[in-house]
Short mmCIF file of C-alpha atoms in Angstrom, two decimals:
data_model
loop_
_atom_site.label_atom_id
_atom_site.label_comp_id
_atom_site.label_asym_id
_atom_site.label_seq_id
_atom_site.Cartn_x
_atom_site.Cartn_y
_atom_site.Cartn_z
CA MET A 464 -49.37 -0.39 19.21
CA LEU A 465 -46.54 0.99 21.80
CA ARG A 466 -44.76 -2.23 21.20
CA GLU A 467 -44.77 -2.06 17.73
CA PHE A 468 -43.61 1.67 17.92
CA ALA A 469 -40.67 0.49 20.06
CA LYS A 470 -39.49 -1.82 17.22
CA LEU A 471 -39.94 0.98 14.66
CA ARG A 472 -38.14 3.34 16.84
CA THR A 473 -35.16 0.83 17.27
CA ALA A 474 -34.97 0.47 13.59
CA CYS A 475 -34.79 4.45 13.11
CA ALA A 476 -32.06 4.65 15.52
CA ARG A 477 -29.16 5.62 13.15
CA PRO A 478 -28.04 8.40 10.95
CA GLY A 479 -30.49 9.84 8.46
CA PHE A 480 -33.40 8.84 10.52
CA SER A 481 -33.45 11.38 13.25
CA ARG A 482 -36.74 13.20 12.27
CA ILE A 483 -38.57 9.76 11.95
CA ALA A 484 -37.27 8.82 15.33
CA GLN A 485 -38.42 12.24 16.95
CA ALA A 486 -41.81 11.83 15.48
CA ILE A 487 -42.11 8.36 16.83
CA ASN A 488 -40.91 9.45 20.29
CA SER A 489 -43.45 12.02 20.49
CA ALA A 490 -46.42 9.64 19.31
CA CYS A 491 -45.23 7.15 22.02
CA ARG A 492 -45.28 9.84 24.71
CA ALA A 493 -48.66 10.87 23.71
CA LEU A 494 -50.32 7.25 23.42
CA ARG A 495 -49.09 6.52 27.22
CA SER A 496 -50.48 9.59 28.41
CA ALA A 497 -53.91 9.22 26.59
CA ASP A 498 -57.21 8.15 27.95
CA GLU A 499 -58.30 5.24 25.71
CA THR A 500 -62.18 5.78 26.19
CA MET A 501 -61.67 9.49 25.12
CA LEU A 502 -59.70 8.32 22.26
CA ARG A 503 -62.43 5.86 20.88
CA THR A 504 -65.07 8.50 21.41
CA ASP A 505 -63.10 11.11 19.45
CA TYR A 506 -62.43 8.58 16.69
CA PHE A 507 -66.05 8.22 16.24
CA ARG A 508 -66.46 12.02 16.26
CA LEU A 509 -63.70 12.61 13.98
CA PHE A 510 -63.40 9.79 11.41
CA LEU A 511 -66.72 7.94 11.08
CA GLY A 512 -69.88 8.97 9.20
CA ASN A 513 -69.85 12.55 8.23
CA GLY A 514 -66.89 13.40 10.59
CA PRO A 515 -64.86 16.26 9.60
CA VAL A 516 -61.85 14.15 9.02
CA SER A 517 -62.04 11.69 6.36
CA LEU A 518 -59.73 8.62 5.86
CA HIS A 519 -60.61 8.44 2.27
CA GLU A 520 -58.38 9.59 -0.36
CA THR A 521 -61.34 10.65 -2.66
CA ALA A 522 -62.44 13.02 0.06
CA TYR A 523 -59.49 15.27 -0.79
CA GLY A 524 -58.77 16.56 -4.17
CA ASP A 525 -58.00 19.53 -6.61
CA GLY A 526 -58.07 19.72 -10.64
CA ARG A 527 -56.87 16.23 -10.97
CA ARG A 528 -60.23 14.99 -9.51
CA ILE A 529 -62.16 16.23 -12.33
CA ALA A 530 -62.40 12.63 -13.75
CA GLY A 531 -64.48 11.69 -10.61
CA ARG A 532 -64.46 9.58 -7.65
CA THR A 533 -65.31 6.63 -9.89
CA HIS A 534 -62.00 7.07 -11.86
CA GLU A 535 -59.87 7.28 -8.82
CA LEU A 536 -61.43 4.46 -7.00
CA ALA A 537 -61.08 2.24 -10.22
CA ASP A 538 -57.44 3.15 -10.39
CA ILE A 539 -56.61 2.34 -6.78
CA SER A 540 -58.39 -0.95 -7.15
CA GLY A 541 -56.56 -1.80 -10.44
CA PHE A 542 -53.15 -1.26 -8.49
CA TYR A 543 -54.46 -3.96 -6.03
CA SER A 544 -55.67 -6.21 -8.69
CA ALA A 545 -52.24 -6.16 -10.48
CA PHE A 546 -50.64 -7.96 -7.56
CA GLY A 547 -53.54 -10.31 -6.93
CA LEU A 548 -55.13 -8.62 -4.04
CA CYS A 549 -58.61 -7.45 -3.06
CA LEU A 550 -60.39 -6.03 0.00
CA SER A 551 -61.59 -8.35 2.62
CA ASP A 552 -65.08 -9.47 2.79
CA ALA A 553 -65.06 -9.83 6.60
CA ASP A 554 -64.01 -6.29 7.06
CA PRO A 555 -65.29 -4.30 3.63
CA ASN A 556 -64.21 -0.76 2.88
CA LEU A 557 -63.45 1.36 -0.16
CA PRO A 558 -60.13 0.70 -1.60
CA ASP A 559 -59.15 4.52 -1.04
CA HIS A 560 -59.23 3.87 2.81
CA LEU A 561 -55.88 5.09 4.49
CA SER A 562 -55.28 1.80 6.16
CA SER A 563 -55.76 -0.10 2.82
CA GLU A 564 -53.24 2.11 0.78
CA LEU A 565 -50.63 2.06 3.60
CA GLU A 566 -51.00 -1.73 3.88
CA PHE A 567 -50.55 -1.99 0.02
CA TYR A 568 -47.72 0.39 -0.21
CA SER A 569 -46.00 -1.49 2.74
CA LEU A 570 -46.39 -4.57 1.00
CA LEU A 571 -44.96 -3.53 -2.29
CA LEU A 572 -41.74 -2.51 -0.15
CA VAL A 573 -41.61 -5.91 1.30
CA LYS A 574 -41.83 -7.47 -2.21
CA GLN A 575 -38.97 -5.38 -3.49
CA VAL A 576 -36.84 -6.53 -0.61
CA TYR A 577 -38.02 -10.24 -1.33
CA ALA A 578 -37.35 -9.83 -5.01
CA ASP A 579 -33.68 -8.44 -4.25
CA GLY A 580 -33.00 -11.34 -2.00
CA GLY A 581 -34.04 -13.93 -4.66
CA GLY A 582 -32.31 -12.20 -7.62
CA ARG A 583 -35.37 -11.42 -9.29
CA SER A 584 -34.67 -8.45 -11.08
CA VAL A 585 -37.84 -8.27 -13.50
CA ASN A 586 -40.18 -8.82 -10.48
CA ARG A 587 -38.32 -6.04 -8.50
CA GLU A 588 -38.63 -3.72 -11.33
CA ILE A 589 -42.51 -4.14 -11.67
CA THR A 590 -42.92 -3.72 -7.80
CA ARG A 591 -40.79 -0.92 -7.69
CA ARG A 592 -42.36 0.81 -10.57
CA ALA A 593 -45.86 0.20 -9.00
CA ALA A 594 -44.58 1.51 -5.59
CA LYS A 595 -43.56 4.88 -7.25
CA LEU A 596 -46.86 5.36 -9.34
CA PHE A 597 -48.78 4.56 -6.32
CA LEU A 598 -46.94 7.04 -4.08
CA GLU A 599 -46.96 9.68 -6.70
CA TYR A 600 -50.56 9.31 -7.72
CA HIS A 601 -52.37 8.27 -4.42
CA ILE A 602 -50.94 8.09 -1.17
CA GLY A 603 -48.45 10.66 -1.52
CA ARG A 604 -50.89 13.11 -3.01
CA TRP A 605 -53.24 13.44 -0.24
CA VAL A 606 -51.56 12.74 3.08
CA GLU A 607 -50.48 16.15 3.66
CA ALA A 608 -54.17 17.32 3.19
CA PHE A 609 -55.37 14.75 5.50
CA VAL A 610 -52.92 15.78 8.26
CA GLN A 611 -53.68 19.38 7.87
CA THR A 612 -57.57 18.67 8.08
CA LEU A 613 -56.70 16.88 11.31
CA ARG A 614 -54.80 19.91 12.64
CA GLU A 615 -57.59 22.16 11.87
CA ASN A 616 -60.08 20.28 14.14
CA GLU A 617 -60.21 19.75 17.58
CA THR A 618 -57.98 16.64 17.84
CA PRO A 619 -56.49 14.69 20.66
CA THR A 620 -52.57 15.01 21.04
CA ALA A 621 -52.16 11.23 20.36
CA TYR A 622 -53.90 11.49 16.93
CA ARG A 623 -51.93 14.68 15.91
CA GLU A 624 -48.65 13.05 16.93
CA LEU A 625 -49.71 9.65 14.99
CA ALA A 626 -50.52 11.90 11.89
CA ARG A 627 -46.95 13.64 12.21
CA VAL A 628 -45.40 10.20 12.18
CA LEU A 629 -47.34 9.51 8.96
CA GLU A 630 -46.49 12.77 7.53
CA VAL A 631 -42.72 12.50 8.34
CA LEU A 632 -42.87 8.79 6.79
CA ILE A 633 -44.39 9.87 3.51
CA ARG A 634 -42.30 12.82 2.86
CA ALA A 635 -39.21 10.51 3.54
CA GLU A 636 -40.69 7.96 0.89
CA ILE A 637 -41.20 10.93 -1.67
CA LYS A 638 -37.64 11.91 -1.11
CA ARG A 639 -36.28 8.65 -1.30
CA SER A 640 -38.25 7.79 -4.32
CA HIS A 641 -37.75 11.00 -6.31
CA VAL A 642 -41.13 11.44 -7.14
CA ARG A 643 -43.23 14.77 -7.18
CA PRO A 644 -46.80 14.17 -6.37
CA PHE A 645 -49.39 17.02 -7.35
CA LEU A 646 -50.41 17.40 -3.75
CA ALA A 647 -54.33 17.56 -3.04
CA SER A 648 -55.27 21.03 -2.02
CA GLY A 649 -57.79 19.94 0.67
CA ARG A 650 -60.81 18.49 1.83
CA LEU A 651 -63.64 18.29 -0.66
CA PRO A 652 -67.05 19.28 0.40
CA HIS A 653 -69.43 16.11 0.99
CA ASP A 654 -71.04 15.18 -2.32
CA VAL A 655 -74.47 13.17 -1.44
CA MET A 656 -74.89 12.27 -5.14
CA GLN A 657 -71.88 10.04 -4.77
CA ASP A 658 -72.60 8.07 -1.69
CA ASP A 659 -74.12 5.17 -3.60
CA GLU A 660 -71.64 5.45 -6.62
CA LEU A 661 -70.46 2.05 -7.77
CA VAL A 662 -66.98 1.13 -9.32
CA CYS A 663 -66.94 -0.78 -12.61
CA PRO A 664 -64.91 -3.83 -12.16
CA MET A 665 -63.96 -3.75 -15.79
CA ALA A 666 -62.69 -0.30 -15.17
CA ALA A 667 -60.23 -1.73 -12.61
CA GLN A 668 -59.37 -4.53 -14.85
CA ALA A 669 -58.48 -1.79 -17.50
CA ALA A 670 -56.46 -0.02 -15.13
CA THR A 671 -54.30 -3.04 -14.31
CA GLU A 672 -53.72 -4.08 -17.85
CA ASN A 673 -52.67 -0.53 -18.83
CA ARG A 674 -50.23 0.00 -16.00
CA PHE A 675 -48.71 -3.47 -15.33
CA PRO A 676 -48.86 -5.61 -18.55
CA LEU A 677 -46.48 -8.03 -17.07
CA ALA A 678 -47.88 -8.00 -13.49
CA ARG A 679 -50.35 -10.79 -13.88
CA GLU A 680 -47.85 -13.03 -15.75
CA ARG A 681 -45.02 -12.33 -13.15
CA GLN A 682 -46.86 -12.34 -9.73
CA ILE A 683 -44.13 -11.66 -6.85
CA SER A 684 -44.97 -14.31 -4.12
#
């Protein structure tokens, strides 16, 4: 991880990226001094099961969540499906997991660069629109609440600094993309009635067709 952060720090060593570089430097220092065994123990305590800090978008919310968890999961799945993506069978998780959403958003950014290089203006516009929508209605909405919840709990410095990097990066993307997410107000109480809730595959398909009618016809490779 430190090697990857070193590459990111080098990429951010230019005007306009000082805040990101500072956050990365702090995270690197915290990771170097952290005890790996304690980090693993705290990870289980904080993030897994009914831990106090959820890694899932639908654990955070406000009035917009009135449609329910099923609607949110179907909408996220619709984004993935629009670009021919699905969750791994080898490592199953819900589509609203932080790592899944970040990986998807980063992939959209890569696809935009690829489309630019190949002169594929239509593909670039489809991907750019998808990235803005996903940032505004999903990953950009709940990261602030996630980071705040992390800070309110007894959290190792390394995790707090990593969360700071995430917060700074998402804020920078929101500013760059000119979107205004309706921020989630905080962690929702655990709802045991939704533990076994299923997501209808037809709902995900409908979300795909409504948001990106051209995406299936113009897959960006």
